[in-house]
Amino acid sequence: MSNLQKEIDAYKEAFVGKVPVELRKIMLNATKELEDVNISKDALKVGEVMKSFTLPNALGENINLSDVLSNNDFVVVNFYRGVWCPYCNLELKALQSIVPQLSQLNTALIAVSPQTADASLSTKEKNELSFEVLSDEKNKIAKEFGLVFVLADALKPIYAKFGIDIQGLNQDDSFELPMPATFVLNKKAEVIFAFVDEDYTKRMEPKTILDIIAQNK
């Protein structure tokens, strides 16, 4: 099983060596501003019910949360920023590594981002994902669950310098993004575990997901 935190730490260490100090300071300050405002306080919480939604997958087919729940005991819903985010790709690959164990626990896994279906397909192919990757146009669903923020103006030229075209990938000029989040739902769509963090370099460990589900079987 993948140790996601170790992989993230290794990536961050390599990243620090490649990016100028001033750029790193701007990126860290942008994260701190989100943490200071505590925007995650409005996110969906344990004990609340995740409202059902229907979103297109990477092939343009509509996937409905209630339908997925009807065929599984649990559903893991992961919100990620996009194929351009290396931390998201590390997380998605780590989630893919536990798909066999999730299947044994009769648990489905779906990932959601504001990207277009084409970009979602790129994500799926790049990371060799077998689970559904859904497109949340203009973050409509992420907003309902209190996950959305606007990318800081100071980051826009930096992302452009890195070749990241958020507007193009999302077909949206708002620069709105979801905070990374993972929700574990029971059969009734109740949130039995929630991980939401303003810091996009922090993610829920896959083993924790398996432990939570096993404890609630």
Short mmCIF file of C-alpha atoms in Angstrom, two decimals:
data_model
loop_
_atom_site.label_atom_id
_atom_site.label_comp_id
_atom_site.label_asym_id
_atom_site.label_seq_id
_atom_site.Cartn_x
_atom_site.Cartn_y
_atom_site.Cartn_z
CA MET A 1 0.00 0.00 0.00
CA SER A 2 1.21 3.47 -0.86
CA ASN A 3 2.46 5.75 1.91
CA LEU A 4 1.10 8.99 0.55
CA GLN A 5 2.70 11.32 3.08
CA LYS A 6 6.19 9.99 2.33
CA GLU A 7 5.61 10.54 -1.39
CA ILE A 8 4.34 14.07 -0.75
CA ASP A 9 7.32 14.87 1.48
CA ALA A 10 9.73 13.61 -1.20
CA TYR A 11 8.03 15.72 -3.85
CA LYS A 12 8.07 18.83 -1.65
CA GLU A 13 11.77 18.38 -0.94
CA ALA A 14 12.52 18.17 -4.67
CA PHE A 15 10.22 21.14 -5.37
CA VAL A 16 12.03 23.33 -2.86
CA GLY A 17 15.27 22.77 -4.75
CA LYS A 18 13.78 23.84 -8.07
CA VAL A 19 11.70 26.91 -7.22
CA PRO A 20 13.13 30.32 -6.23
CA VAL A 21 12.70 31.32 -2.59
CA GLU A 22 10.56 34.36 -3.44
CA LEU A 23 8.06 32.27 -5.38
CA ARG A 24 7.86 29.72 -2.59
CA LYS A 25 7.17 32.52 -0.09
CA ILE A 26 4.27 33.80 -2.19
CA MET A 27 2.81 30.30 -2.45
CA LEU A 28 3.15 29.67 1.28
CA ASN A 29 1.60 33.05 2.11
CA ALA A 30 -1.40 32.29 -0.10
CA THR A 31 -2.00 29.06 1.81
CA LYS A 32 -1.57 30.82 5.16
CA GLU A 33 -4.17 33.42 4.17
CA LEU A 34 -6.70 30.64 3.56
CA GLU A 35 -5.80 29.02 6.88
CA ASP A 36 -6.11 32.35 8.72
CA VAL A 37 -9.61 32.85 7.34
CA ASN A 38 -10.36 29.20 8.22
CA ILE A 39 -12.45 28.64 5.10
CA SER A 40 -12.69 24.92 5.87
CA LYS A 41 -15.05 25.73 8.75
CA ASP A 42 -17.95 25.87 6.28
CA ALA A 43 -17.22 22.47 4.73
CA LEU A 44 -19.49 19.45 5.06
CA LYS A 45 -18.95 17.77 8.42
CA VAL A 46 -19.21 14.38 10.06
CA GLY A 47 -22.84 13.53 10.80
CA GLU A 48 -24.20 15.63 7.95
CA VAL A 49 -25.73 14.09 4.85
CA MET A 50 -24.12 14.60 1.47
CA LYS A 51 -26.82 15.73 -0.90
CA SER A 52 -27.02 13.54 -3.99
CA PHE A 53 -25.61 14.90 -7.23
CA THR A 54 -25.25 13.90 -10.85
CA LEU A 55 -22.05 14.71 -12.74
CA PRO A 56 -20.50 13.53 -16.01
CA ASN A 57 -17.58 11.13 -15.93
CA ALA A 58 -14.52 11.24 -18.18
CA LEU A 59 -16.56 9.74 -21.05
CA GLY A 60 -19.45 12.17 -20.62
CA GLU A 61 -21.73 9.60 -18.95
CA ASN A 62 -23.79 10.88 -16.02
CA ILE A 63 -23.00 9.34 -12.64
CA ASN A 64 -25.48 9.77 -9.77
CA LEU A 65 -24.33 9.54 -6.16
CA SER A 66 -27.58 7.92 -4.98
CA ASP A 67 -27.20 5.21 -7.62
CA VAL A 68 -23.63 4.54 -6.52
CA LEU A 69 -24.74 4.33 -2.88
CA SER A 70 -27.53 1.90 -3.76
CA ASN A 71 -24.95 -0.59 -5.02
CA ASN A 72 -22.39 -0.16 -2.23
CA ASP A 73 -22.19 -0.11 1.56
CA PHE A 74 -19.87 2.92 1.54
CA VAL A 75 -18.73 5.56 -0.93
CA VAL A 76 -15.54 7.60 -0.78
CA VAL A 77 -15.91 11.00 -2.47
CA ASN A 78 -12.64 12.79 -3.19
CA PHE A 79 -12.42 16.40 -4.36
CA TYR A 80 -9.19 17.38 -6.09
CA ARG A 81 -7.93 20.47 -7.93
CA GLY A 82 -6.93 19.06 -11.31
CA VAL A 83 -4.50 17.13 -13.48
CA TRP A 84 -2.09 20.08 -13.25
CA CYS A 85 -1.64 19.61 -9.48
CA PRO A 86 1.18 17.16 -8.63
CA TYR A 87 -0.18 16.60 -5.13
CA CYS A 88 -3.54 15.63 -6.58
CA ASN A 89 -1.88 13.15 -8.93
CA LEU A 90 0.07 11.59 -6.06
CA GLU A 91 -3.17 11.31 -4.09
CA LEU A 92 -5.16 9.80 -6.95
CA LYS A 93 -2.46 7.19 -7.58
CA ALA A 94 -2.44 6.36 -3.87
CA LEU A 95 -6.22 5.98 -3.91
CA GLN A 96 -5.96 3.69 -6.92
CA SER A 97 -3.65 1.45 -4.88
CA ILE A 98 -6.45 0.67 -2.40
CA VAL A 99 -9.20 0.00 -4.95
CA PRO A 100 -8.95 -3.81 -4.45
CA GLN A 101 -9.37 -3.43 -0.67
CA LEU A 102 -12.25 -1.01 -1.15
CA SER A 103 -13.97 -3.52 -3.42
CA GLN A 104 -13.65 -6.17 -0.72
CA LEU A 105 -15.35 -3.74 1.66
CA ASN A 106 -18.11 -3.12 -0.91
CA THR A 107 -17.01 0.49 -1.20
CA ALA A 108 -17.03 2.71 -4.28
CA LEU A 109 -14.58 5.53 -4.93
CA ILE A 110 -15.28 8.62 -7.01
CA ALA A 111 -13.12 11.69 -7.58
CA VAL A 112 -14.47 15.13 -8.47
CA SER A 113 -12.76 18.21 -9.94
CA PRO A 114 -13.84 21.36 -11.81
CA GLN A 115 -12.04 20.19 -14.95
CA THR A 116 -13.78 19.47 -18.24
CA ALA A 117 -14.49 15.85 -19.19
CA ASP A 118 -11.49 15.91 -21.55
CA ALA A 119 -9.20 17.01 -18.74
CA SER A 120 -10.74 14.37 -16.47
CA LEU A 121 -9.99 11.76 -19.11
CA SER A 122 -6.37 12.97 -19.16
CA THR A 123 -6.28 12.61 -15.37
CA LYS A 124 -7.68 9.09 -15.56
CA GLU A 125 -5.24 7.99 -18.26
CA LYS A 126 -2.19 9.71 -16.73
CA ASN A 127 -2.71 8.05 -13.36
CA GLU A 128 -4.16 4.75 -14.68
CA LEU A 129 -7.32 5.11 -12.60
CA SER A 130 -10.06 2.49 -12.60
CA PHE A 131 -12.53 4.55 -10.55
CA GLU A 132 -14.86 7.27 -11.79
CA VAL A 133 -13.43 10.76 -12.29
CA LEU A 134 -16.23 13.34 -12.50
CA SER A 135 -16.42 16.89 -13.83
CA ASP A 136 -18.00 19.50 -11.56
CA GLU A 137 -18.59 22.41 -13.94
CA LYS A 138 -17.92 25.76 -12.25
CA ASN A 139 -17.57 23.93 -8.90
CA LYS A 140 -21.35 23.82 -8.46
CA ILE A 141 -21.27 20.73 -6.24
CA ALA A 142 -18.08 21.69 -4.40
CA LYS A 143 -19.73 25.01 -3.50
CA GLU A 144 -22.72 23.19 -1.97
CA PHE A 145 -20.29 21.36 0.30
CA GLY A 146 -18.38 24.50 1.34
CA LEU A 147 -15.12 23.66 -0.41
CA VAL A 148 -14.54 26.48 -2.89
CA PHE A 149 -12.13 29.41 -2.78
CA VAL A 150 -10.71 31.83 -5.36
CA LEU A 151 -7.06 31.47 -6.30
CA ALA A 152 -5.03 34.38 -4.92
CA ASP A 153 -4.10 37.02 -7.49
CA ALA A 154 -0.45 36.69 -6.48
CA LEU A 155 -0.47 33.04 -7.57
CA LYS A 156 -1.90 33.57 -11.05
CA PRO A 157 1.35 34.71 -12.73
CA ILE A 158 3.26 31.97 -10.91
CA TYR A 159 0.90 29.28 -12.15
CA ALA A 160 1.12 30.75 -15.64
CA LYS A 161 4.91 30.59 -15.38
CA PHE A 162 4.57 26.90 -14.52
CA GLY A 163 2.42 26.41 -17.63
CA ILE A 164 -0.77 25.78 -15.67
CA ASP A 165 -3.88 26.93 -17.56
CA ILE A 166 -6.65 26.63 -14.97
CA GLN A 167 -9.07 28.69 -17.05
CA GLY A 168 -8.57 26.44 -20.06
CA LEU A 169 -8.73 23.14 -18.17
CA ASN A 170 -11.88 24.21 -16.32
CA GLN A 171 -13.41 26.31 -19.11
CA ASP A 172 -14.08 28.89 -16.41
CA ASP A 173 -12.57 32.36 -15.89
CA SER A 174 -13.36 32.57 -12.17
CA PHE A 175 -10.15 30.92 -10.90
CA GLU A 176 -12.30 29.11 -8.34
CA LEU A 177 -10.91 25.84 -7.00
CA PRO A 178 -11.98 23.28 -4.41
CA MET A 179 -9.96 22.61 -1.30
CA PRO A 180 -8.66 19.05 -1.33
CA ALA A 181 -11.24 16.98 0.53
CA THR A 182 -12.16 13.37 1.15
CA PHE A 183 -15.51 12.25 2.54
CA VAL A 184 -16.43 8.72 3.58
CA LEU A 185 -20.18 8.10 3.33
CA ASN A 186 -22.30 5.28 4.69
CA LYS A 187 -25.30 3.76 2.92
CA LYS A 188 -27.50 6.66 4.03
CA ALA A 189 -25.07 9.23 2.54
CA GLU A 190 -24.11 10.31 6.06
CA VAL A 191 -20.55 11.58 6.40
CA ILE A 192 -18.75 9.21 8.78
CA PHE A 193 -15.35 10.81 8.17
CA ALA A 194 -14.30 14.10 6.61
CA PHE A 195 -10.87 15.38 5.64
CA VAL A 196 -10.70 18.99 4.43
CA ASP A 197 -7.60 21.19 4.50
CA GLU A 198 -6.73 24.65 3.24
CA ASP A 199 -3.19 23.42 2.62
CA TYR A 200 -3.24 21.65 -0.76
CA THR A 201 -0.10 19.69 0.15
CA LYS A 202 -1.97 17.82 2.90
CA ARG A 203 -4.08 14.79 1.96
CA MET A 204 -5.87 11.95 3.71
CA GLU A 205 -3.80 8.78 3.98
CA PRO A 206 -5.42 5.87 2.05
CA LYS A 207 -4.88 3.50 4.98
CA THR A 208 -6.99 5.81 7.15
CA ILE A 209 -9.85 5.44 4.67
CA LEU A 210 -9.67 1.65 4.93
CA ASP A 211 -9.50 1.80 8.73
CA ILE A 212 -12.55 4.08 8.97
CA ILE A 213 -14.63 1.81 6.74
CA ALA A 214 -13.54 -1.34 8.57
CA GLN A 215 -14.53 0.26 11.89
CA ASN A 216 -18.00 1.06 10.56
CA LYS A 217 -18.77 -2.25 8.88
#
